[in-house]
CSV table of C-alpha atoms in Angstrom, one decimal:
chain,number,residue,atom,x,y,z
A,220,MET,CA,18.8,10.2,-2.9
A,221,ALA,CA,22.3,10.7,-5.0
A,222,ASN,CA,21.8,12.4,-7.9
A,223,SER,CA,22.0,9.0,-10.5
A,224,ASP,CA,19.1,7.4,-9.1
A,225,SER,CA,17.5,10.7,-10.7
A,226,GLN,CA,19.0,10.8,-13.9
A,227,PHE,CA,16.6,9.7,-16.7
A,228,ALA,CA,18.6,10.4,-19.7
A,229,GLY,CA,19.9,9.4,-23.3
A,230,SER,CA,18.1,6.7,-24.6
A,231,ILE,CA,16.3,5.5,-20.8
A,232,PRO,CA,13.6,7.0,-21.3
A,233,GLU,CA,12.3,5.1,-24.3
A,234,ILE,CA,13.6,2.4,-23.2
A,235,TYR,CA,11.6,2.5,-20.1
A,236,ASP,CA,8.1,3.5,-22.1
A,237,ARG,CA,8.6,0.4,-24.0
A,238,TYR,CA,9.8,-2.2,-21.7
A,239,LEU,CA,8.3,-1.8,-18.6
A,240,GLY,CA,5.9,0.6,-19.6
A,241,PRO,CA,2.9,-1.7,-21.0
A,242,VAL,CA,4.7,-4.6,-18.0
A,243,ILE,CA,3.9,-2.4,-15.0
A,244,PHE,CA,2.6,0.9,-15.3
A,245,GLN,CA,0.1,0.4,-17.5
A,246,PRO,CA,-2.6,-1.6,-15.7
A,247,TYR,CA,-2.1,1.1,-12.6
A,248,ALA,CA,-2.3,4.6,-15.6
A,249,ASP,CA,-5.8,2.9,-17.1
A,250,ASP,CA,-6.7,2.2,-12.7
A,251,LEU,CA,-5.4,6.4,-11.7
A,252,ALA,CA,-7.2,7.4,-15.0
A,253,ARG,CA,-10.0,5.6,-14.5
A,254,ARG,CA,-10.8,7.4,-10.8
A,255,VAL,CA,-10.3,10.5,-11.6
A,256,ALA,CA,-12.6,10.2,-14.1
A,257,ALA,CA,-15.4,9.3,-12.0
A,258,MET,CA,-14.2,12.6,-10.1
A,259,GLU,CA,-15.7,14.8,-13.4
A,260,PRO,CA,-12.7,17.6,-12.8
A,261,ARG,CA,-12.5,20.6,-15.5
A,262,ALA,CA,-8.5,21.1,-14.7
A,263,VAL,CA,-6.0,17.9,-13.6
A,264,LEU,CA,-2.3,18.5,-12.9
A,265,GLU,CA,-0.2,15.7,-13.7
A,266,THR,CA,2.9,15.4,-11.7
A,267,ALA,CA,6.2,13.5,-13.0
A,268,ALA,CA,4.8,12.6,-15.7
A,269,GLY,CA,7.7,11.0,-16.3
A,270,THR,CA,7.1,9.7,-20.2
A,271,GLY,CA,3.8,10.3,-20.3
A,272,ILE,CA,1.6,6.5,-19.8
A,273,VAL,CA,-0.4,8.5,-17.2
A,274,THR,CA,-0.9,11.4,-19.0
A,275,ARG,CA,-1.7,9.3,-22.3
A,276,ALA,CA,-4.5,7.2,-20.5
A,277,LEU,CA,-5.9,10.6,-19.6
A,278,ILE,CA,-6.4,12.1,-22.7
A,279,GLU,CA,-8.0,8.8,-23.0
A,280,ALA,CA,-10.6,8.9,-19.6
A,281,LEU,CA,-11.4,12.1,-19.2
A,282,PRO,CA,-13.8,14.3,-22.1
A,283,ASP,CA,-11.8,17.6,-24.3
A,284,ALA,CA,-13.8,19.9,-22.2
A,285,VAL,CA,-11.0,19.7,-19.2
A,286,VAL,CA,-8.1,20.9,-18.9
A,287,LEU,CA,-4.8,18.5,-19.1
A,288,ILE,CA,-1.1,20.1,-17.3
A,289,ALA,CA,1.5,16.9,-17.6
A,290,THR,CA,5.3,18.3,-15.2
A,291,ASP,CA,8.5,16.7,-15.0
A,292,LEU,CA,10.9,17.8,-13.2
A,293,ASN,CA,13.2,16.1,-15.8
A,294,GLN,CA,13.5,17.3,-20.0
A,295,PRO,CA,14.4,13.7,-21.0
A,296,MET,CA,11.7,12.3,-19.8
A,297,LEU,CA,9.2,14.7,-21.0
A,298,ASP,CA,10.2,15.1,-24.5
A,299,HIS,CA,9.5,11.9,-25.5
A,300,ALA,CA,6.0,12.0,-23.6
A,301,ALA,CA,5.2,14.9,-25.8
A,302,ARG,CA,6.6,13.5,-28.9
A,303,GLN,CA,4.3,10.0,-28.0
A,304,ALA,CA,1.1,11.8,-26.8
A,305,PRO,CA,0.6,14.4,-29.5
A,306,SER,CA,-2.1,15.4,-28.6
A,307,THR,CA,-3.1,19.7,-28.3
A,308,ARG,CA,-5.5,18.8,-25.5
A,309,VAL,CA,-2.2,18.0,-23.0
A,310,SER,CA,-0.2,21.7,-22.3
A,311,TRP,CA,3.8,20.5,-21.2
A,312,ARG,CA,5.6,21.6,-18.2
A,313,GLN,CA,8.6,21.4,-17.0
A,314,ALA,CA,8.4,21.6,-13.3
A,315,ASP,CA,9.7,20.4,-9.7
A,316,ALA,CA,7.0,19.2,-7.8
A,317,LEU,CA,8.1,20.3,-4.9
A,318,SER,CA,7.5,24.2,-6.0
A,319,LEU,CA,5.0,24.2,-8.6
A,320,PRO,CA,4.4,27.5,-10.9
A,321,PHE,CA,0.7,27.4,-10.3
A,322,ASP,CA,-1.5,29.1,-8.1
A,323,ASP,CA,-3.6,28.8,-5.5
A,324,GLY,CA,-6.9,27.1,-6.0
A,325,SER,CA,-6.4,26.1,-10.0
A,326,PHE,CA,-7.1,22.6,-10.6
A,327,ASP,CA,-9.7,19.3,-8.9
A,328,ALA,CA,-7.3,17.0,-9.3
A,329,VAL,CA,-3.3,16.5,-9.2
A,330,VAL,CA,-2.6,13.6,-10.1
A,331,CYS,CA,0.6,11.4,-9.8
A,332,GLN,CA,1.5,8.4,-10.7
A,333,PHE,CA,5.1,6.5,-8.9
A,334,GLY,CA,6.8,9.7,-8.7
A,335,ALA,CA,6.1,10.7,-4.8
A,336,MET,CA,9.1,7.7,-4.0
A,337,PHE,CA,12.0,10.3,-5.6
A,338,PHE,CA,10.9,13.2,-4.1
A,339,PRO,CA,13.6,14.1,-1.4
A,340,ASP,CA,10.7,16.3,0.7
A,341,LYS,CA,8.3,14.4,0.4
A,342,ILE,CA,5.4,16.9,3.4
A,343,ALA,CA,7.5,19.3,0.5
A,344,ALA,CA,5.9,17.9,-3.0
A,345,TYR,CA,2.4,17.1,-1.0
A,346,ARG,CA,1.8,20.6,0.6
A,347,GLU,CA,2.3,22.1,-3.4
A,348,ALA,CA,0.0,19.6,-4.4
A,349,ARG,CA,-2.2,20.5,-1.9
A,350,ARG,CA,-2.1,24.1,-2.9
A,351,VAL,CA,-3.1,24.1,-6.1
A,352,LEU,CA,-6.0,22.4,-5.5
A,353,LYS,CA,-9.2,23.9,-5.0
A,354,GLN,CA,-11.3,22.9,-1.9
A,355,GLY,CA,-13.0,19.5,-2.1
A,356,GLY,CA,-10.0,18.5,-5.0
A,357,SER,CA,-8.6,15.2,-4.2
A,358,PHE,CA,-4.6,14.2,-4.9
A,359,VAL,CA,-4.7,10.8,-6.9
A,360,PHE,CA,-1.1,9.0,-6.5
A,361,ASN,CA,-0.1,5.8,-6.6
A,362,VAL,CA,3.3,4.6,-4.9
A,363,TRP,CA,4.9,0.3,-5.7
A,364,GLY,CA,4.4,-2.0,-2.9
A,365,PRO,CA,7.2,-3.3,-1.0
A,366,ILE,CA,9.6,-6.0,-3.6
A,367,ALA,CA,8.9,-8.6,-2.5
A,368,ARG,CA,5.7,-8.0,-3.4
A,369,ASN,CA,6.4,-7.0,-7.3
A,370,GLU,CA,8.2,-10.0,-8.9
A,371,PHE,CA,9.7,-8.8,-12.1
A,372,ALA,CA,11.9,-6.3,-9.8
A,373,ASP,CA,12.0,-8.1,-7.0
A,374,VAL,CA,14.5,-11.5,-9.0
A,375,ILE,CA,16.0,-9.0,-10.9
A,376,THR,CA,17.5,-7.5,-8.1
A,377,GLN,CA,18.3,-10.5,-6.4
A,378,ALA,CA,19.9,-12.0,-10.1
A,379,VAL,CA,21.8,-8.6,-10.4
A,380,ALA,CA,23.5,-7.9,-7.6
A,381,ALA,CA,24.3,-12.0,-7.9
A,382,LEU,CA,27.1,-10.2,-10.3
A,383,PHE,CA,27.9,-8.1,-7.7
A,384,PRO,CA,28.8,-9.4,-4.5
A,385,ASP,CA,31.1,-7.3,-2.7
A,386,ASP,CA,29.1,-3.7,-3.9
A,387,PRO,CA,25.6,-5.0,-4.8
A,388,PRO,CA,23.5,-1.7,-6.9
A,389,SER,CA,20.5,-0.6,-3.8
A,390,PHE,CA,18.2,1.2,-6.4
A,391,LEU,CA,15.2,-1.1,-7.1
A,392,PRO,CA,14.4,-1.7,-2.7
A,393,ARG,CA,16.1,1.6,-2.0
A,394,ILE,CA,13.8,4.0,-4.7
A,395,PRO,CA,11.4,2.8,-6.3
A,396,TYR,CA,10.0,-0.1,-3.5
A,397,GLY,CA,11.2,1.3,-1.2
A,398,TYR,CA,8.3,4.1,0.6
A,399,HIS,CA,5.2,1.8,0.4
A,400,ASP,CA,5.2,2.2,4.5
A,401,VAL,CA,1.4,3.2,4.8
A,402,ASP,CA,1.0,4.3,7.6
A,403,VAL,CA,4.4,6.3,7.2
A,404,ILE,CA,2.7,7.7,4.4
A,405,ARG,CA,-1.0,8.6,5.7
A,406,ARG,CA,1.3,11.1,8.6
A,407,GLU,CA,2.9,13.4,6.2
A,408,LEU,CA,-0.1,13.5,4.4
A,409,GLU,CA,-1.5,15.2,6.9
A,410,SER,CA,1.2,16.3,8.2
A,411,ALA,CA,1.0,18.5,4.3
A,412,GLY,CA,-2.6,19.8,5.5
A,413,PHE,CA,-4.0,17.0,3.9
A,414,SER,CA,-7.1,16.2,6.8
A,415,SER,CA,-8.6,13.1,4.4
A,416,VAL,CA,-6.7,10.3,3.4
A,417,LYS,CA,-7.7,6.6,1.8
A,418,ILE,CA,-5.4,4.5,1.2
A,419,GLU,CA,-5.9,1.1,-1.2
A,420,THR,CA,-2.9,-1.5,-2.0
A,421,LEU,CA,-4.0,-3.2,-5.6
A,422,ASP,CA,-2.3,-5.9,-6.6
A,423,VAL,CA,-1.9,-7.0,-10.3
A,424,PRO,CA,-1.5,-9.2,-12.8
A,425,GLY,CA,2.2,-8.2,-14.3
A,426,ALA,CA,3.4,-9.2,-18.8
A,427,ALA,CA,5.4,-9.4,-20.3
A,428,GLN,CA,5.9,-11.0,-24.2
A,429,SER,CA,8.7,-12.9,-22.8
A,430,ALA,CA,12.0,-12.7,-19.5
A,431,ARG,CA,13.7,-10.4,-21.9
A,432,HIS,CA,11.6,-7.8,-21.4
A,433,PRO,CA,11.2,-6.8,-17.9
A,434,ALA,CA,15.3,-7.8,-17.9
A,435,ILE,CA,16.0,-5.2,-20.3
A,436,GLY,CA,13.6,-2.3,-19.6
A,437,PHE,CA,15.1,-2.5,-15.4
A,438,CYS,CA,18.4,-3.1,-16.2
A,439,GLN,CA,19.1,-0.8,-18.8
A,440,GLY,CA,16.1,2.1,-18.7
A,441,THR,CA,16.1,3.3,-14.9
A,442,PRO,CA,18.6,4.4,-13.2
A,443,LEU,CA,19.9,0.3,-12.4
A,444,ARG,CA,21.2,1.3,-14.8
A,445,ASN,CA,24.0,3.9,-14.6
A,446,GLU,CA,24.6,1.8,-10.7
A,447,ILE,CA,25.7,-1.4,-13.0
A,448,GLU,CA,27.5,1.0,-15.8
A,449,THR,CA,29.2,2.8,-12.4
A,450,ARG,CA,30.6,-1.0,-10.7
A,451,ASP,CA,31.4,-1.8,-14.2
A,452,PRO,CA,31.0,-0.2,-18.5
A,453,ALA,CA,31.1,-3.3,-19.4
A,454,ARG,CA,28.8,-5.6,-17.3
A,455,LEU,CA,25.9,-4.3,-18.7
A,456,GLY,CA,25.1,-6.5,-21.0
A,457,GLU,CA,25.7,-9.4,-18.8
A,458,ALA,CA,23.8,-7.6,-16.4
A,459,THR,CA,21.1,-7.8,-18.4
A,460,GLU,CA,21.3,-11.7,-20.1
A,461,ALA,CA,21.1,-12.3,-15.9
A,462,ALA,CA,18.1,-11.2,-15.1
A,463,ALA,CA,16.7,-12.3,-18.0
A,464,ALA,CA,17.8,-15.6,-17.7
A,465,ALA,CA,17.1,-15.6,-13.9
A,466,LEU,CA,12.8,-14.5,-14.5
A,467,ALA,CA,13.1,-17.0,-16.8
A,468,ALA,CA,14.2,-19.8,-14.4
A,469,ARG,CA,11.0,-18.7,-12.0
A,470,PHE,CA,8.5,-18.0,-14.5
A,471,GLY,CA,9.0,-19.7,-17.1
A,472,SER,CA,9.8,-19.5,-21.3
A,473,GLY,CA,7.7,-17.0,-23.7
A,474,ALA,CA,5.3,-15.2,-22.3
A,475,ILE,CA,6.0,-14.8,-18.5
A,476,ARG,CA,3.4,-13.1,-16.1
A,477,GLY,CA,4.3,-11.9,-12.3
A,478,ASN,CA,3.0,-10.2,-8.6
A,479,LEU,CA,2.7,-6.7,-8.8
A,480,GLN,CA,1.8,-4.2,-5.9
A,481,ALA,CA,1.1,-0.9,-5.4
A,482,HIS,CA,-0.5,1.5,-3.5
A,483,VAL,CA,-3.2,4.1,-4.1
A,484,ILE,CA,-3.9,6.9,-1.9
A,485,GLU,CA,-6.0,9.4,-2.3
A,486,ALA,CA,-6.6,12.7,-0.6
A,487,ARG,CA,-8.9,15.3,-0.5
A,488,LYS,CA,-8.3,19.4,0.4
């Protein structure tokens, strides 16, 4: 994975949270929080917490007595998350999911929303999640389905690629939407030591106030921005407008709706 694929710095965290959080992440964050709450855990670890979208859902879903630690390798994302959820119920900590700074058997549940795709060594990350789980605890996470099943991302990818036909940006299909083979996911979890793995494919509608919201979110609030600016920093605005126009052409003017698909995985120790 190129270094630029995991660079969420500068204005990216705020744009990511504002324009993509409600549109594509919140429905799945609420789903994960419900699943974890049903387990009645006493201690929960979140890895790759990003801007804290799942963290905020967990705060709402879990009783006050539950210990909740939210971690991310990217400090700018974590700083933004802490500002959005200034709750004494959460402990924020910079940590690498491949080398967690916690004792064996510390948590009843480990949660990760759309972070596994970024792990450079997924089996190592899965081993770490299993290590810090108590016996009988669960690793609950999700990953996006194929980009063709995630309409906003698919339309934007095609619109931006048309601007750079000789070297189309590939971040979205290559990284966030590139880890969707459920057989591979199951095999890697089993290689990490998990013996019980359940995978559910969940389609939900994504809703945005306008075509500009997901266009801004994807083009300016993800590492796709780095790819666009590497090719021509003067064309970021043009790429955003092209993405918005393509979305409006596909889904109409005003508020828009498009299909989202993700795999939700529960692996028990």
